[in-house]
XYZ file of C-alpha atoms in Angstrom:
303
model
C -16.118 27.000 -18.505
C -16.896 23.153 -19.527
C -18.448 21.150 -16.209
C -15.769 18.764 -15.102
C -16.637 15.010 -15.684
C -15.750 14.265 -11.945
C -15.520 16.982 -9.107
C -14.854 15.547 -5.562
C -14.326 18.296 -2.855
C -13.325 17.327 0.600
C -14.713 14.085 0.666
C -14.508 12.023 3.764
C -15.740 8.337 4.189
C -14.945 6.386 7.343
C -15.882 2.559 7.935
C -15.990 2.476 11.896
C -12.453 3.497 13.120
C -10.972 3.303 9.454
C -10.867 6.082 7.221
C -11.119 5.068 3.620
C -11.155 8.797 2.312
C -9.929 11.392 4.197
C -10.565 14.619 2.768
C -10.012 13.905 -1.105
C -10.060 16.619 -3.653
C -10.184 15.576 -7.162
C -11.393 17.125 -10.501
C -11.450 15.352 -13.955
C -11.725 17.349 -17.008
C -14.421 16.141 -19.781
C -12.347 13.752 -22.237
C -9.431 13.020 -19.971
C -8.028 9.590 -19.315
C -6.948 9.605 -15.259
C -4.969 7.002 -13.919
C -5.564 6.441 -10.290
C -2.574 4.690 -8.583
C -2.062 3.698 -4.678
C -1.548 0.792 -2.509
C -4.374 -1.477 -1.118
C -6.127 0.659 1.341
C -5.398 3.884 -0.223
C -9.177 4.645 -0.998
C -9.244 3.984 -4.507
C -12.320 1.647 -4.636
C -14.039 3.649 -2.266
C -13.676 6.772 -4.460
C -15.182 4.583 -7.176
C -18.028 3.410 -5.159
C -18.899 7.177 -4.279
C -18.817 8.067 -7.936
C -21.364 5.414 -8.601
C -23.260 6.420 -5.803
C -22.871 2.823 -4.192
C -21.371 4.710 -1.058
C -22.114 7.924 0.057
C -19.618 10.223 1.373
C -19.850 11.229 5.247
C -18.890 15.119 4.279
C -17.838 16.886 1.181
C -19.165 16.536 -2.181
C -19.030 13.981 -5.071
C -20.281 15.436 -8.617
C -20.433 13.588 -11.975
C -20.934 15.785 -14.727
C -22.587 18.516 -12.220
C -25.024 15.750 -10.617
C -24.371 15.488 -6.954
C -24.109 11.798 -5.681
C -25.906 9.998 -4.324
C -28.807 12.505 -4.416
C -28.800 12.804 -8.396
C -27.378 9.567 -8.792
C -30.042 8.295 -11.184
C -29.131 10.956 -13.811
C -25.688 10.546 -12.973
C -25.582 6.773 -13.776
C -26.933 7.165 -17.245
C -23.822 8.943 -18.113
C -21.730 6.534 -16.403
C -20.125 2.955 -17.324
C -18.431 0.923 -14.759
C -15.775 -2.048 -15.248
C -15.553 -3.638 -11.748
C -12.590 -5.421 -10.356
C -14.282 -8.481 -9.699
C -15.995 -10.672 -12.609
C -19.442 -10.912 -12.070
C -20.933 -11.803 -15.285
C -23.294 -14.827 -15.570
C -21.567 -17.990 -16.577
C -24.315 -19.747 -17.728
C -25.370 -16.968 -20.359
C -23.760 -16.368 -23.586
C -21.487 -13.114 -24.012
C -24.380 -11.561 -25.943
C -27.191 -12.543 -23.516
C -25.199 -11.185 -20.907
C -24.922 -7.861 -22.469
C -28.449 -8.185 -23.455
C -29.763 -8.305 -20.033
C -27.374 -5.395 -18.917
C -28.648 -3.094 -21.614
C -32.174 -3.236 -20.472
C -30.968 -1.162 -17.086
C -29.545 1.485 -18.854
C -31.499 4.942 -20.306
C -31.063 3.713 -23.866
C -34.357 3.342 -25.971
C -35.373 -0.034 -26.451
C -34.875 0.228 -30.227
C -31.553 0.823 -29.603
C -30.525 -2.239 -27.296
C -29.548 -4.407 -30.270
C -27.271 -1.632 -32.037
C -25.604 -0.988 -28.586
C -24.805 -4.305 -27.988
C -23.317 -4.924 -31.497
C -21.446 -1.902 -31.104
C -19.868 -3.061 -27.680
C -19.068 -6.479 -28.955
C -17.139 -4.940 -31.719
C -15.171 -2.699 -29.817
C -13.695 -5.111 -27.627
C -13.195 -7.597 -30.303
C -15.733 -10.434 -29.332
C -18.307 -10.364 -32.552
C -17.292 -13.822 -33.374
C -17.781 -14.939 -29.610
C -21.095 -13.287 -29.191
C -22.882 -16.801 -28.748
C -20.324 -18.586 -26.789
C -21.395 -19.277 -23.137
C -19.368 -17.317 -20.682
C -18.044 -20.177 -18.803
C -16.105 -21.683 -21.941
C -14.177 -18.267 -22.383
C -10.839 -17.628 -21.115
C -9.952 -14.977 -18.280
C -8.841 -12.618 -20.477
C -12.197 -12.671 -22.694
C -14.197 -12.658 -19.676
C -12.486 -9.267 -18.807
C -13.597 -8.338 -22.500
C -17.092 -8.861 -21.676
C -16.919 -6.885 -18.497
C -15.375 -4.033 -20.850
C -17.926 -4.331 -23.148
C -20.778 -4.179 -20.481
C -19.188 -1.088 -19.122
C -19.628 0.834 -22.670
C -22.597 -0.820 -23.943
C -24.717 2.499 -22.922
C -22.048 4.723 -24.837
C -20.854 6.574 -21.424
C -19.455 9.888 -21.308
C -17.769 8.706 -18.061
C -16.347 5.074 -18.106
C -14.953 3.969 -14.427
C -12.484 1.005 -14.324
C -11.578 -0.578 -11.154
C -8.227 -2.415 -11.664
C -9.396 -3.985 -15.106
C -6.819 -6.174 -15.562
C -5.993 -7.319 -12.001
C -4.632 -11.025 -11.891
C -4.160 -11.347 -15.643
C -0.969 -12.603 -17.219
C 1.001 -10.015 -19.077
C 0.083 -10.983 -22.601
C -3.454 -10.681 -21.721
C -3.071 -7.389 -19.981
C -1.400 -6.371 -23.233
C -4.294 -7.163 -25.293
C -6.703 -5.396 -23.074
C -4.617 -2.285 -23.113
C -4.950 -2.176 -26.704
C -8.857 -2.283 -25.989
C -8.810 0.227 -23.599
C -6.316 2.750 -25.608
C -9.247 2.255 -28.436
C -11.866 3.564 -25.751
C -9.411 6.320 -24.686
C -9.035 7.538 -28.406
C -12.667 7.723 -28.527
C -13.083 10.712 -26.231
C -14.612 9.330 -23.305
C -13.499 10.447 -20.166
C -11.812 7.693 -18.114
C -10.953 7.194 -14.747
C -8.918 3.788 -14.299
C -7.707 2.805 -10.680
C -4.681 0.329 -11.173
C -1.802 -1.538 -9.406
C 0.262 -1.453 -12.601
C 2.671 1.101 -12.995
C 3.120 0.523 -16.943
C -0.732 0.648 -17.386
C -0.915 4.103 -16.214
C 2.285 5.308 -17.789
C 0.907 3.869 -21.102
C -2.704 4.870 -21.015
C -3.106 8.231 -19.090
C -2.976 11.450 -19.879
C -2.509 12.114 -15.996
C -2.026 10.013 -13.002
C -3.040 11.022 -9.670
C -1.466 9.089 -6.455
C -3.607 8.235 -3.759
C -1.904 7.213 -0.215
C -4.182 7.306 3.204
C -7.344 8.701 1.359
C -5.864 11.850 -0.073
C -4.415 12.878 -3.231
C -0.836 13.337 -2.670
C 0.645 13.977 -6.331
C -0.958 14.486 -9.730
C 0.635 15.237 -13.164
C 1.411 13.738 -16.583
C 4.294 10.912 -16.245
C 6.721 13.355 -17.310
C 5.998 15.918 -14.755
C 5.664 13.487 -11.954
C 9.379 12.187 -12.799
C 10.752 15.387 -13.074
C 8.936 16.567 -9.986
C 9.733 13.584 -7.384
C 12.529 11.398 -9.088
C 14.382 13.068 -11.737
C 15.686 11.770 -15.026
C 18.167 9.070 -13.886
C 18.608 6.310 -11.110
C 21.910 4.964 -9.868
C 21.831 1.556 -8.561
C 24.242 0.257 -5.835
C 24.467 -3.122 -4.997
C 26.107 -4.630 -2.074
C 25.510 -6.322 1.551
C 23.415 -5.082 4.236
C 26.216 -2.645 5.239
C 26.817 -1.070 1.802
C 23.023 -0.515 1.328
C 22.812 1.247 4.513
C 26.091 3.507 3.458
C 24.542 4.341 0.302
C 21.100 5.325 1.760
C 23.171 7.618 4.410
C 25.056 9.189 1.553
C 21.904 9.756 -0.402
C 20.109 11.332 2.624
C 23.475 13.570 3.546
C 23.150 14.822 -0.349
C 19.552 15.519 -0.088
C 18.411 12.645 -2.643
C 15.580 10.464 -2.420
C 16.360 6.692 -2.689
C 14.600 3.432 -2.490
C 15.728 -0.516 -1.886
C 15.001 -2.526 -5.205
C 15.788 -6.081 -4.316
C 19.661 -6.221 -3.452
C 20.280 -2.761 -4.459
C 19.763 0.594 -3.232
C 18.363 3.203 -5.955
C 19.439 6.805 -5.561
C 17.261 9.054 -7.500
C 17.922 12.282 -9.431
C 21.218 10.692 -9.870
C 22.202 13.155 -12.678
C 22.440 15.392 -9.635
C 24.744 13.375 -7.390
C 27.673 15.332 -5.846
C 31.260 14.526 -6.644
C 32.130 13.708 -2.689
C 29.383 10.998 -2.975
C 30.784 9.240 -6.063
C 34.343 9.299 -4.508
C 32.891 7.443 -1.283
C 30.501 5.222 -3.154
C 32.393 4.608 -6.420
C 30.516 4.302 -9.786
C 26.885 2.531 -9.436
C 26.499 -0.923 -10.911
C 23.349 0.322 -12.887
C 22.441 3.678 -14.238
C 18.896 3.777 -15.633
C 16.020 6.131 -16.293
C 13.473 6.724 -13.562
C 10.211 5.244 -13.612
C 6.716 5.699 -12.274
C 7.368 3.111 -9.573
C 10.470 5.327 -8.595
C 7.874 8.192 -8.129
C 5.249 6.165 -6.079
C 7.867 4.554 -3.625
C 9.460 8.049 -3.262
C 6.116 9.313 -2.396
C 4.711 6.430 -0.199
C 7.455 4.483 1.026
C 5.542 1.341 -0.304
C 6.166 -1.208 -3.425
C 3.111 -2.038 -5.510
C 1.826 -5.519 -5.213
């Protein structure tokens, strides 16, 4: 059996009285693109830091391609590329200079530095901006530099911690195209994100973490089938009507969630006749989404 890219078993990490990761079990086969979803404080960033050896688990095990972290972190890091959430490129250096500095800290042979930087620039479509100072780049282009830095060592595992956070939809769309190209290359990718559509579009499987634990995992289609069904029925109205809808859904054993001025009843294809009689026809009948799954599992909205 092939060694998984990531194997986390019973990992626990606390900071004072706060439990950031509380018994996490997670395995990622080589070649998979896994989307890691969860609200702030769910343990996503701590999990990423454990995989890079920046944080040591209080108990449990964390392995990258069979290398135990953080004891064998030097070997593991040679196989890993990281795209951080926060922009930390040097604004006074050009795009190429930023990568030239970083590539020297990789395990690549010195003779291969130039080619590695050229390949990374081409992959993120920044070859024509190689000699531009970073402080003259747009926010989206600076994110591309971070992506280029993350793949300059041709990693077997790429860790991306909310790589498109804070960007406008058009720039996110552009970066998705770049990330999708990395996915097609066969590199194992673990990406934490707040954006449902990001995971839905890019990931082979999605893992939902909440309270430092894994609470659901599967392909987007599998998660929809298991937790939300095929359709959602939206009922609009005042507070009294929304409460009535929630009560009727609960009586029928169906999950529901607030969506602005409406209540969405999930698994609408199974709504019993008596519920239709009491509530009438829904205002909107729509396909369910991963956001419905997330709220049904955690009770929280993405933000």
